[in-house]
Coordinates of C-alpha atoms in Angstrom, one line a residue:
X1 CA -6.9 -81.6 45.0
X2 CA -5.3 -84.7 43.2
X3 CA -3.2 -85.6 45.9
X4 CA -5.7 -84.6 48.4
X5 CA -8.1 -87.4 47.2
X6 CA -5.5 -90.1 46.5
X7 CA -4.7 -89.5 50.7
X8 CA -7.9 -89.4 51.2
X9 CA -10.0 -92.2 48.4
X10 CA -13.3 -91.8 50.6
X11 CA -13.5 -88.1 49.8
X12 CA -14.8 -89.0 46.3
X13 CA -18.1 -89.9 47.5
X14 CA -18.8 -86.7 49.6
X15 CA -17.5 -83.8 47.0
X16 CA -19.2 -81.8 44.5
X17 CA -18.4 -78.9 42.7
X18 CA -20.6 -75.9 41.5
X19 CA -20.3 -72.2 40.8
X20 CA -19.5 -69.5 43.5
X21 CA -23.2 -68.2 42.4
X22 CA -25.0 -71.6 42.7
X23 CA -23.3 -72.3 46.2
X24 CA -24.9 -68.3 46.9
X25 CA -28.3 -69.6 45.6
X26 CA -28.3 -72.4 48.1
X27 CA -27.6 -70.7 51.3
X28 CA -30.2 -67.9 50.3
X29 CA -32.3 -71.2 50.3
X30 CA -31.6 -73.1 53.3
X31 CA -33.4 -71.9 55.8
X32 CA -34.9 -69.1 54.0
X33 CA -38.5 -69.1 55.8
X34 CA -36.6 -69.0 59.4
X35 CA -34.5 -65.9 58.0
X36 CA -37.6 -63.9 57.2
X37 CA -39.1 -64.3 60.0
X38 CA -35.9 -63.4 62.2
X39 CA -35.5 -60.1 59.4
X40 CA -39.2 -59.4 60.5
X41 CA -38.7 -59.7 64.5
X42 CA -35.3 -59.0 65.0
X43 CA -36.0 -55.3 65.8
X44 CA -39.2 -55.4 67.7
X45 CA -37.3 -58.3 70.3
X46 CA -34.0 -56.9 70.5
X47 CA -35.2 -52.9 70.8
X48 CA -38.8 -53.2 71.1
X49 CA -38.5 -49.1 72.1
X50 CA -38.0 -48.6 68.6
X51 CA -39.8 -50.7 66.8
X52 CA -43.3 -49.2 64.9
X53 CA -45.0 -52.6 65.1
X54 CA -47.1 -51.7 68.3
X55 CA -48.7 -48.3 67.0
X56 CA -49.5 -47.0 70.9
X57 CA -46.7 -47.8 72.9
X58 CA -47.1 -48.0 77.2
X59 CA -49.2 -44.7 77.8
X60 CA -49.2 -43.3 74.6
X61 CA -52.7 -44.3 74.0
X62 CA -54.0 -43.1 77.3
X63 CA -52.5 -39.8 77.0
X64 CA -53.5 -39.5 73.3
X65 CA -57.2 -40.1 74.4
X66 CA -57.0 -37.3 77.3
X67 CA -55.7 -35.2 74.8
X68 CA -58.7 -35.7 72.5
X69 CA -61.3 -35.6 74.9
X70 CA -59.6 -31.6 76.8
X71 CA -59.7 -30.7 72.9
X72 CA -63.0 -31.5 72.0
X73 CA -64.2 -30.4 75.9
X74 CA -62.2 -27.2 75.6
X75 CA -63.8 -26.8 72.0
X76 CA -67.8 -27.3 73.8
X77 CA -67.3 -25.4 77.2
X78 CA -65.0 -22.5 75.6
X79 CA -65.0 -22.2 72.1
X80 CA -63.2 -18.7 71.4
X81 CA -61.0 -19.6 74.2
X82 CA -59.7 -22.7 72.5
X83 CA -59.7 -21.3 69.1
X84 CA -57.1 -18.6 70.6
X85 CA -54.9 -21.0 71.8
X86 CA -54.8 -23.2 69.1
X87 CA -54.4 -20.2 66.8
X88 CA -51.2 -19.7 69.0
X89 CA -49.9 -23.1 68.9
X90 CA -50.4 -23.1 65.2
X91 CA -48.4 -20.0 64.3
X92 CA -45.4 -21.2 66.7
X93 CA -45.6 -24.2 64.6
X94 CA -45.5 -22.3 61.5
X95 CA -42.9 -20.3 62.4
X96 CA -40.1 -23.0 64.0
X97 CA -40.0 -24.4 60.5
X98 CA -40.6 -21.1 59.0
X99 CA -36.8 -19.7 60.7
X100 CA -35.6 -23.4 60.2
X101 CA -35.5 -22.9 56.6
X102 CA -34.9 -19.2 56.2
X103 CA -31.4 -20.2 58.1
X104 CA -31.2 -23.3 55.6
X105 CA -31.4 -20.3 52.7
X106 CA -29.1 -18.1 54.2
X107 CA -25.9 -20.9 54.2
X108 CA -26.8 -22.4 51.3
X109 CA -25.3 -20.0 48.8
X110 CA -21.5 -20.3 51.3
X111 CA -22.1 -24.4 51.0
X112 CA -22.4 -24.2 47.0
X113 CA -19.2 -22.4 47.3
X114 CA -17.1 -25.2 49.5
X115 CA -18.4 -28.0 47.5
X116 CA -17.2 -26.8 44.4
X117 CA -13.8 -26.1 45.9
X118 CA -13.2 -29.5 47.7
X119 CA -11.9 -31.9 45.7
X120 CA -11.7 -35.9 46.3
X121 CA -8.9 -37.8 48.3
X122 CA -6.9 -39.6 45.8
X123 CA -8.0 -43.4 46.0
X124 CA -5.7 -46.6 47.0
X125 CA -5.4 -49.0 44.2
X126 CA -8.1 -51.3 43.3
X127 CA -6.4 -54.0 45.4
X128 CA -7.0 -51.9 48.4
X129 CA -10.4 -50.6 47.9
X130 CA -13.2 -51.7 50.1
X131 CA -15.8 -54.4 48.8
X132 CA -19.0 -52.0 48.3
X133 CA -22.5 -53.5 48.6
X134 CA -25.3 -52.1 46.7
X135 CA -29.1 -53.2 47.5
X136 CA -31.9 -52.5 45.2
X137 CA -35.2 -53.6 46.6
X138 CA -37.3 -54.3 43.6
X139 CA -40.9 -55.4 43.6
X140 CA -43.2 -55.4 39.6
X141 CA -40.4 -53.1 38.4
X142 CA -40.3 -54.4 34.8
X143 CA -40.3 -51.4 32.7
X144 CA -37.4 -50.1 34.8
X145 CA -34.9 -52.8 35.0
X146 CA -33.2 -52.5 32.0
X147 CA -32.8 -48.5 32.8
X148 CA -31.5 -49.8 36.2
X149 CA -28.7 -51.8 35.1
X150 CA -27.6 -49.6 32.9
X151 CA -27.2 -47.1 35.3
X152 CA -25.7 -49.5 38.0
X153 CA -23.1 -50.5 35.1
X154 CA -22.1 -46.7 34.8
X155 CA -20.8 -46.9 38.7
X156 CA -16.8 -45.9 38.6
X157 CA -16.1 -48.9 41.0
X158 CA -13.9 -51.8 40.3
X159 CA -15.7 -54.3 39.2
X160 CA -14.3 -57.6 41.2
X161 CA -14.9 -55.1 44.6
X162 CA -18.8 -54.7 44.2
X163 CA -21.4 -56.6 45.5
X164 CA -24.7 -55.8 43.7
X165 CA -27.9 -57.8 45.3
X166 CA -31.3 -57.0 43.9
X167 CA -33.9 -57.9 46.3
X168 CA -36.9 -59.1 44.8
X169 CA -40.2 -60.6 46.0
X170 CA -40.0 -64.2 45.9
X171 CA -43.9 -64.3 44.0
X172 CA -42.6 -61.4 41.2
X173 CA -42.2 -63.6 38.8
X174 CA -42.2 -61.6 36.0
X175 CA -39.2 -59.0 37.2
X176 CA -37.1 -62.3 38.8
X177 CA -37.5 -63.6 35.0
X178 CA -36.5 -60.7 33.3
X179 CA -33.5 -60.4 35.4
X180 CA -32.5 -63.9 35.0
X181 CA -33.0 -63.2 31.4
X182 CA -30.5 -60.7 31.2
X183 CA -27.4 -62.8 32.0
X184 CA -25.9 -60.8 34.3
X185 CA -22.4 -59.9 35.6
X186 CA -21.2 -62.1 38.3
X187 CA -21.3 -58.9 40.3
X188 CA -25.0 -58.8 40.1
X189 CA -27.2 -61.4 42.7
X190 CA -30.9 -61.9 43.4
X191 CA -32.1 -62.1 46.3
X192 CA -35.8 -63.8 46.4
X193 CA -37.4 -62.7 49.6
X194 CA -39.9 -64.7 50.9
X195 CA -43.3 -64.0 51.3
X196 CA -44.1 -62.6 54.9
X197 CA -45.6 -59.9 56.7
X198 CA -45.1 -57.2 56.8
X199 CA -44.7 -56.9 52.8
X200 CA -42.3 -53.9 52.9
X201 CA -39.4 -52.2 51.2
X202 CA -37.1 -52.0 54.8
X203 CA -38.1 -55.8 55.2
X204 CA -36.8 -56.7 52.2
X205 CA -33.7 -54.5 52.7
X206 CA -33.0 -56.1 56.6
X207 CA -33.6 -59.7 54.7
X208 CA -30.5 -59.1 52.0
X209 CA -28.4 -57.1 55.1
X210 CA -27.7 -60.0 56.7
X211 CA -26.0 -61.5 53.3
X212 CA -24.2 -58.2 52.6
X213 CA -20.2 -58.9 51.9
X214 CA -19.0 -55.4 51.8
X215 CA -17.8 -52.8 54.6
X216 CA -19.5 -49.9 52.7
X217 CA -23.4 -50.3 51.8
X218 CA -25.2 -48.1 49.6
X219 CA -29.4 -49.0 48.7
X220 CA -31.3 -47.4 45.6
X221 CA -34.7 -47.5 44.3
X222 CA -35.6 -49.3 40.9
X223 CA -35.8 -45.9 39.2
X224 CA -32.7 -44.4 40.6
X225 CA -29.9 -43.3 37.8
X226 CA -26.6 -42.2 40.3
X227 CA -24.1 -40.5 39.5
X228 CA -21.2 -42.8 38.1
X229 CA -18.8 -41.3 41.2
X230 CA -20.9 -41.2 44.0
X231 CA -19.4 -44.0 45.3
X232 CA -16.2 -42.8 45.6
X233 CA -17.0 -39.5 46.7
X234 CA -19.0 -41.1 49.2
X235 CA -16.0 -43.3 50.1
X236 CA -13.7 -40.7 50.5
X237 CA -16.4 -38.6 52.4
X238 CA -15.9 -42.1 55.1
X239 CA -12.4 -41.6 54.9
X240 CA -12.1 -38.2 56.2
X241 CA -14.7 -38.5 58.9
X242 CA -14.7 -40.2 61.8
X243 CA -15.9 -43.9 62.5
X244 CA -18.8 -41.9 64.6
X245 CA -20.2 -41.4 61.1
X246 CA -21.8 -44.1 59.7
X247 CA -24.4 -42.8 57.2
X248 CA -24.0 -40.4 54.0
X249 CA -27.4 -39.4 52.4
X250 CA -26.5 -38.0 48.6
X251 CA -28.8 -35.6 46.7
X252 CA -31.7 -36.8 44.8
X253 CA -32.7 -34.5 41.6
X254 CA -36.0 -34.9 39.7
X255 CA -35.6 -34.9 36.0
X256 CA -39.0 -34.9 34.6
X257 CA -39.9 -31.1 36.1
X258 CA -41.1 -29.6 32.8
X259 CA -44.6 -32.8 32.9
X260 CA -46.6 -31.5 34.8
X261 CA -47.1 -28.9 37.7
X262 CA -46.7 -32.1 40.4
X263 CA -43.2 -33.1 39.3
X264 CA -42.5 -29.1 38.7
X265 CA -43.1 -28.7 42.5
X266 CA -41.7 -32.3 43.4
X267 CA -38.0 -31.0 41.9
X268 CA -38.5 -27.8 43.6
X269 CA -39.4 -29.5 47.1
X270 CA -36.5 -31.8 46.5
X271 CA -33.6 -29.2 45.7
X272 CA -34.5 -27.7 49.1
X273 CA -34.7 -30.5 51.0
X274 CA -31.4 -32.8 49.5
X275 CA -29.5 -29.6 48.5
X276 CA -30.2 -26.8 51.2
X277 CA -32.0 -28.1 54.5
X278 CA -30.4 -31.4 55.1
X279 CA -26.5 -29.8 54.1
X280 CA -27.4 -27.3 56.5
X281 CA -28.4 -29.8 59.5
X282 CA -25.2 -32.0 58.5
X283 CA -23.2 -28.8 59.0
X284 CA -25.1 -28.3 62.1
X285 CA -24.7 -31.6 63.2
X286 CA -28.1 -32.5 63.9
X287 CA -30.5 -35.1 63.2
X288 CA -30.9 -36.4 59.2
X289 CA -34.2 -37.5 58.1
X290 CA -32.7 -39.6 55.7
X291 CA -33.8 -39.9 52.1
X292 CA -35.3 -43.6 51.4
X293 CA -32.4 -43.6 48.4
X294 CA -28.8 -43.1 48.2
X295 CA -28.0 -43.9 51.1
X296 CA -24.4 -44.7 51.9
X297 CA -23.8 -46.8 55.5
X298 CA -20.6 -48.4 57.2
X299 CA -22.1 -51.3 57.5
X300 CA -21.1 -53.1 60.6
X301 CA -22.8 -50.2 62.9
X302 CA -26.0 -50.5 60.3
X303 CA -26.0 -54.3 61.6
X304 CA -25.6 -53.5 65.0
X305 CA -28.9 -51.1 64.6
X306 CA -30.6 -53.6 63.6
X307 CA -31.2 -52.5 60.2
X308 CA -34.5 -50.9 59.2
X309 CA -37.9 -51.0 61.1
X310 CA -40.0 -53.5 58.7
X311 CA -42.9 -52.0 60.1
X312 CA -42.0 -48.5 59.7
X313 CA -43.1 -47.1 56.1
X314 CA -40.9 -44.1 56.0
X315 CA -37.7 -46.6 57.0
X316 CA -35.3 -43.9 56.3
X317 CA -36.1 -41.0 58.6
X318 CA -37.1 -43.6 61.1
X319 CA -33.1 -45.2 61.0
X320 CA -32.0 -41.6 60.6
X321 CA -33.5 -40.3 64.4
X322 CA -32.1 -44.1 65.5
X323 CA -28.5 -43.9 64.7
X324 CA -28.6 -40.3 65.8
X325 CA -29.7 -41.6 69.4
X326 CA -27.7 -44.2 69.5
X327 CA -24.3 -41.5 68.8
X328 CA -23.6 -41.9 65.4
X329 CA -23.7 -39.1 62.5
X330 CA -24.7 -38.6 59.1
X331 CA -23.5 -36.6 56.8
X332 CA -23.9 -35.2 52.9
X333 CA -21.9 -35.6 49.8
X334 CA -22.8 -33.2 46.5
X335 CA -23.0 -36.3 43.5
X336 CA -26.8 -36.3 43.3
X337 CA -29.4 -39.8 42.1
X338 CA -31.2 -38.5 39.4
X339 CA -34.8 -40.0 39.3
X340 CA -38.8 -38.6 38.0
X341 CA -41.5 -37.8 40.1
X342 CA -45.1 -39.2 39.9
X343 CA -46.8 -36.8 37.7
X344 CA -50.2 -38.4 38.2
X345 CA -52.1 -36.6 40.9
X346 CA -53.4 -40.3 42.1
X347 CA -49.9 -42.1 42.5
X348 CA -48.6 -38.9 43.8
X349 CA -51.1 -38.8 46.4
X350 CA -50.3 -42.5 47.6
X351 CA -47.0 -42.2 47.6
X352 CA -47.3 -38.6 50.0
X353 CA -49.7 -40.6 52.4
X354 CA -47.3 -43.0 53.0
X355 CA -44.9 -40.9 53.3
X356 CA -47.0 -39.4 56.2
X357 CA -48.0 -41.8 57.6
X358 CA -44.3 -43.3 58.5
X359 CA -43.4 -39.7 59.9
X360 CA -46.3 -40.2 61.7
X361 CA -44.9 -43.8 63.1
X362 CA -41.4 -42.5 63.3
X363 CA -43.0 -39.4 65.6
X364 CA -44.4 -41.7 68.0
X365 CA -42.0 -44.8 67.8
X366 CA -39.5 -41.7 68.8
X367 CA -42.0 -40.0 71.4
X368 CA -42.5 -42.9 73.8
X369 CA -39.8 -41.9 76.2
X370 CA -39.4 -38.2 75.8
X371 CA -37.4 -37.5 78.6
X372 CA -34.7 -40.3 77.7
X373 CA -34.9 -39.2 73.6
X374 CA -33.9 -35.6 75.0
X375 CA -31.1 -37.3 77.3
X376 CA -29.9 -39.3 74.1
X377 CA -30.0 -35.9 71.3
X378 CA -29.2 -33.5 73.8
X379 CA -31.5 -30.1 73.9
X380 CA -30.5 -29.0 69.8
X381 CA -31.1 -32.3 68.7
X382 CA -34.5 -32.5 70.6
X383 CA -35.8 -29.6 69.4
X384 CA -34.6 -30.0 66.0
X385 CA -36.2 -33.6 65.5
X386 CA -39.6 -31.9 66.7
X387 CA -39.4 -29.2 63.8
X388 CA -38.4 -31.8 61.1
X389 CA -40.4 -34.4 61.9
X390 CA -43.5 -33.5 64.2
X391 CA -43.1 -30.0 62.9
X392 CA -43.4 -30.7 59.4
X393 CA -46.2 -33.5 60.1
X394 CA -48.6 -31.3 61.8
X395 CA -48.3 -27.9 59.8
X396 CA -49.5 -29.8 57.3
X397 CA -52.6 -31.3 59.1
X398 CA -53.2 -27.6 60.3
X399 CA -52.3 -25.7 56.7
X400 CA -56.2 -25.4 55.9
X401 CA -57.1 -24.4 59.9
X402 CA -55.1 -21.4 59.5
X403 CA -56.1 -20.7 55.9
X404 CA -59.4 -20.6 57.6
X405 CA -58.0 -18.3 60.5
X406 CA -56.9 -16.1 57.8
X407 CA -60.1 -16.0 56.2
X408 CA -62.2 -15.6 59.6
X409 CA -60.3 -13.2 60.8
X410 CA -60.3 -10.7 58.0
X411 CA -64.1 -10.8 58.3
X412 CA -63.9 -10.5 62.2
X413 CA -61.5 -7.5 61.6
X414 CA -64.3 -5.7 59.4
X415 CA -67.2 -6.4 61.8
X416 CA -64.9 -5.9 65.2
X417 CA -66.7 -2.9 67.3
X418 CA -64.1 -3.6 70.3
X419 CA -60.7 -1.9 69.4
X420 CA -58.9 -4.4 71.8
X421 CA -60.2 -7.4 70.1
X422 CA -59.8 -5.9 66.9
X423 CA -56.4 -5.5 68.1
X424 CA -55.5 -8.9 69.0
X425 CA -57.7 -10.3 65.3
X426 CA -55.1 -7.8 63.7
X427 CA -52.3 -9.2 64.8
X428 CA -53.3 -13.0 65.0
X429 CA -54.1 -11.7 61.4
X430 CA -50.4 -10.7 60.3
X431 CA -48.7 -13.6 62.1
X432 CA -50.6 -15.8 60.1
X433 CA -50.0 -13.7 56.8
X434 CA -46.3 -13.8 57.8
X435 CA -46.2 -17.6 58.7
X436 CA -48.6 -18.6 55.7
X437 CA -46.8 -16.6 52.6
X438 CA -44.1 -16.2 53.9
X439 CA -43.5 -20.2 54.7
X440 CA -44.5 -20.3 50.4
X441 CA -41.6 -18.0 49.6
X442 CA -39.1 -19.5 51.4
X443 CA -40.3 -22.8 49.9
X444 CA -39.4 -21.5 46.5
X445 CA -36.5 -19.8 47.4
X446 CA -34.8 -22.5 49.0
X447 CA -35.4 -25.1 46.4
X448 CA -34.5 -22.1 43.5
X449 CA -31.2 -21.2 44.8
X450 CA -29.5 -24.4 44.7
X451 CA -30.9 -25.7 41.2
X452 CA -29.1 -25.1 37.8
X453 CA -30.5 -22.4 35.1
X454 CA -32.0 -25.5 33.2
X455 CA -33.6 -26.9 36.4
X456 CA -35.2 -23.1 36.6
X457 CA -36.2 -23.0 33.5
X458 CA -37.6 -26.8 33.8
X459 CA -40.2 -25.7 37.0
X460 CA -41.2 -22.6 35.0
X461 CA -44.0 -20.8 36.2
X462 CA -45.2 -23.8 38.3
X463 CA -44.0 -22.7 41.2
X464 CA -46.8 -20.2 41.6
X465 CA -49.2 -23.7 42.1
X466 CA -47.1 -23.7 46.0
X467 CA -50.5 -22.7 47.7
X468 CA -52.2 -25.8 45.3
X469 CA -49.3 -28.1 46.2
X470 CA -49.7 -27.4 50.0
X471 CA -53.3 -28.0 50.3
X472 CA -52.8 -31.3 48.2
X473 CA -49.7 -32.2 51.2
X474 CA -52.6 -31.6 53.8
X475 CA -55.2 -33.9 52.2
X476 CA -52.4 -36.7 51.9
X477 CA -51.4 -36.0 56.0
X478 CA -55.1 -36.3 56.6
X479 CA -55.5 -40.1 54.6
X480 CA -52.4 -40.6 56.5
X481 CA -53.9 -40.1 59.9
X482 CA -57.1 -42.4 59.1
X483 CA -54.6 -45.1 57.2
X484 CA -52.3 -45.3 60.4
X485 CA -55.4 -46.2 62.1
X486 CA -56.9 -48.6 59.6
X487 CA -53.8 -49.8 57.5
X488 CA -50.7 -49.1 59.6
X489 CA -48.1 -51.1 57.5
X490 CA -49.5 -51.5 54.0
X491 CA -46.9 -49.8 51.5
X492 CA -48.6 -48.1 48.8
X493 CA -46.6 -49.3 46.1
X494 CA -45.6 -46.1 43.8
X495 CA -45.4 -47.7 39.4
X496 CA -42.2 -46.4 37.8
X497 CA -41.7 -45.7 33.8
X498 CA -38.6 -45.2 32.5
X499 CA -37.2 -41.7 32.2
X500 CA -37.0 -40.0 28.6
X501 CA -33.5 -38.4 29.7
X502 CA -30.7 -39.7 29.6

């Protein structure tokens, strides 16, 4: 540098020098308000065909509206008529994710046993190792900071190779403060996201993409304690697939089951989701409706997806159907994220309307070309994104019809004079007995058979509440329906506490 400036005397003038992280601070700055904006639009103006910020796309509207009015004119001019078929349609329904998840059951016991027995690939030396990003979207997370960097501390990743940003609300004053407070490692950045609409998690997370300085990508929530080697499992897990893979989704546990019947039911829901059905569909090779945590990404594809849809508020199973059209794969590792669930029937509630109501998005955003979606998943793939996604959506907007059907029924089976009627009622009857108790069984059993003796123990007796729990998943699909009509792309926000385990 000496010898550079006597060379060069009129270089004086026109140098400064700073820190790596104050040079960082400044480009987040410049040009901050044109960033946002881009991170908001990018999606909807480079693939508008997947983008959720037009509800109704093209025809969708129209045909939604003939479909109402042939319901509620089938309902007027043939009431028994349309009950039948809609009975019929509803038990199909049941029953597709019914057999879905009584073939999840039946692997999940030979999975258990192969992820015990596989082992990790032996790492390259630090040197070697891929720069990982991890993004944290924070927004009034306070109470759980401190729990957050612990845990993020606790990763078994070389220090000098990770790239940490927590991406926080530019108006949040009083997390960004405590975070600045903490003097932390030069690993660690903040992101300050400025203030635009949509005001959403995957808005956030496709503002901080774009500043991203590692291959491999991996995005928490506030509350989120991983396991120390899930990065490197999920690392290795890139290394032995093929570059067609570009996402890894790792199990989420609840800890808290033993509160309160909600987050007894939450764990149990969980554990079959993260630990039997979605290992089974990456076996499969089928669609993944990701988690919205844990997720692991390659992230030059994720770029060239365009991220996540900021108007979509279920993001992950939104990006999961995307990637999977666009050719790519996703895939499961076993190193779970241990977090709580909501015990407070209120939160809780919010949190599963949302929820909804970005299936809901996802459903249509997905639906507005059918015939090229099935060119683009193929047949399985088709079918199986209708079970996961619409399926799931609309058995639980039907759940109280057929508890109804059951009921009705059963008194039109003891007042039936005509024995072929009474045949038909009978056996309308024990579908729906079938698809209705039987779809609560396998519930428990498939979250059951994959949890430890202490999760067991943890859920207790709750799980007999399944009928409670599914009624309370209807009324939230319901407020979803009327919020995607009134408040598309508000995002509920869901208050963490710190957990009392450790």
């Amino acid at each position: 540098m000496k010898q550079r400036l006597q060379r060069s005397p009129e270089l004086r003038s026109r140098l400064a020098i700073s820190t790596r992280s104050e040079i960082r601070r400044a480009a987040w700055h410049a040009g901050r308000t044109r960033r946002v904006g881009e991170a908001a639009r990018r999606l909807s103006e480079t693939m508008p065909l997947h983008s959720a910020r037009i509800i109704f796309w093209g025809r969708q509207g129209f045909y939604s509206g003939i479909a109402a009015a042939g319901i509620i004119s089938g309902i007027l001019t043939a009431p028994s008529a349309s009950m039948l078929i809609a009975h019929i349609l509803f038990s199909l329904l049941f029953l597709s994710n019914f057999l879905l998840r009584v073939v999840a059951l039946f692997s999940a016991q030979a999975r258990e046993r192969r992820h015990r027995t596989r082992r990790l690939r032996s790492l390259p030396k630090e040197h070697s190792l891929p720069i990982y990003s991890v993004l944290v979207a924070l927004y009034r997370e306070e109470a759980v900071v401190p729990q957050l960097i612990e845990a993020l501390n606790r990763l078994d990743w070389p220090r000098s190779r990770l790239d940490i940003k927590l991406v926080c609300e530019e108006f949040d004053a009083g997390t960004i403060t405590l975070l600045e407070a903490m003097n932390l490692p030069p690993e660690y950045e903040i992101i300050r996201v400025p203030v635009r609409n949509p005001r959403t998690k995957p808005k956030a997370l496709t503002y901080a993409l774009n500043g991203v300085r590692g291959s491999l990508l991996a995005v928490y929530d506030a509350e989120d304690r991983p396991a120390p080697g899930q990065l490197k499992e999920a690392h290795a897990a890139f290394c032995r697939m093929s570059r067609r893979t570009i996402c890894i989704q790792a199990p989420l546990v609840i800890t808290n089951a033993e509160q309160s019947w909600l987050s007894g039911l939450f764990a149990l829901e969980y554990s079959a989701l993260f630990r039997s059905l979605l290992p089974m569909l990456s076996s499969a090779r089928l669609p993944l409706p990701l988690g919205g945590t844990s997720n692991h990404f390659r992230t030059a594809p994720l770029k060239q997806l365009g991220g996540w849809d900021p108007y979509n508020v279920t993001e992950d199973a939104d990006l999961g159907m995307r990637l999977y059209r666009m050719g790519y794969r996703s895939r499961v590792i076993s190193l779970p994220t241990f977090e709580d669930a909501p015990t407070d029937i209120d939160i809780w509630l919010k949190q599963r309307t949302r929820w909804f109501k970005g299936w809901l998005q996802t459903w249509l955003v997905q639906m507005r070309k059918p015939r090229q979606l099935r060119q683009e998943m193929g047949w399985t793939g088709f079918l199986a994104f209708h079970v996961l996604i619409g399926g799931m959506l609309f058995s639980s907007l039907c759940h109280p019809v057929v508890l109804a059907f059951i009921v009705y029924l059963g008194w039109l089976m003891m007042e039936q004079s005509s024995h072929t009627e009474g045949a038909l009622s009978f056996w309308l009857f024990v579908a729906d007995i079938v698809n209705i108790f039987g779809s609560y069984v396998i519930f428990i059993a498939l979250g059951r058979v994959r949890m430890s003796r202490e999760e067991r123990r943890s859920v207790g007796w709750r799980w007999m509440l399944t009928p409670v729990y599914w009624l309370a998943l209807s009324l939230a699909a319901w407020r979803a329906v009327f919020e995607l009509r009134f408040k598309p792309f508000v995002w509920n926000k869901t208050p963490h506490v710190p957990t009392a385990r450790k």
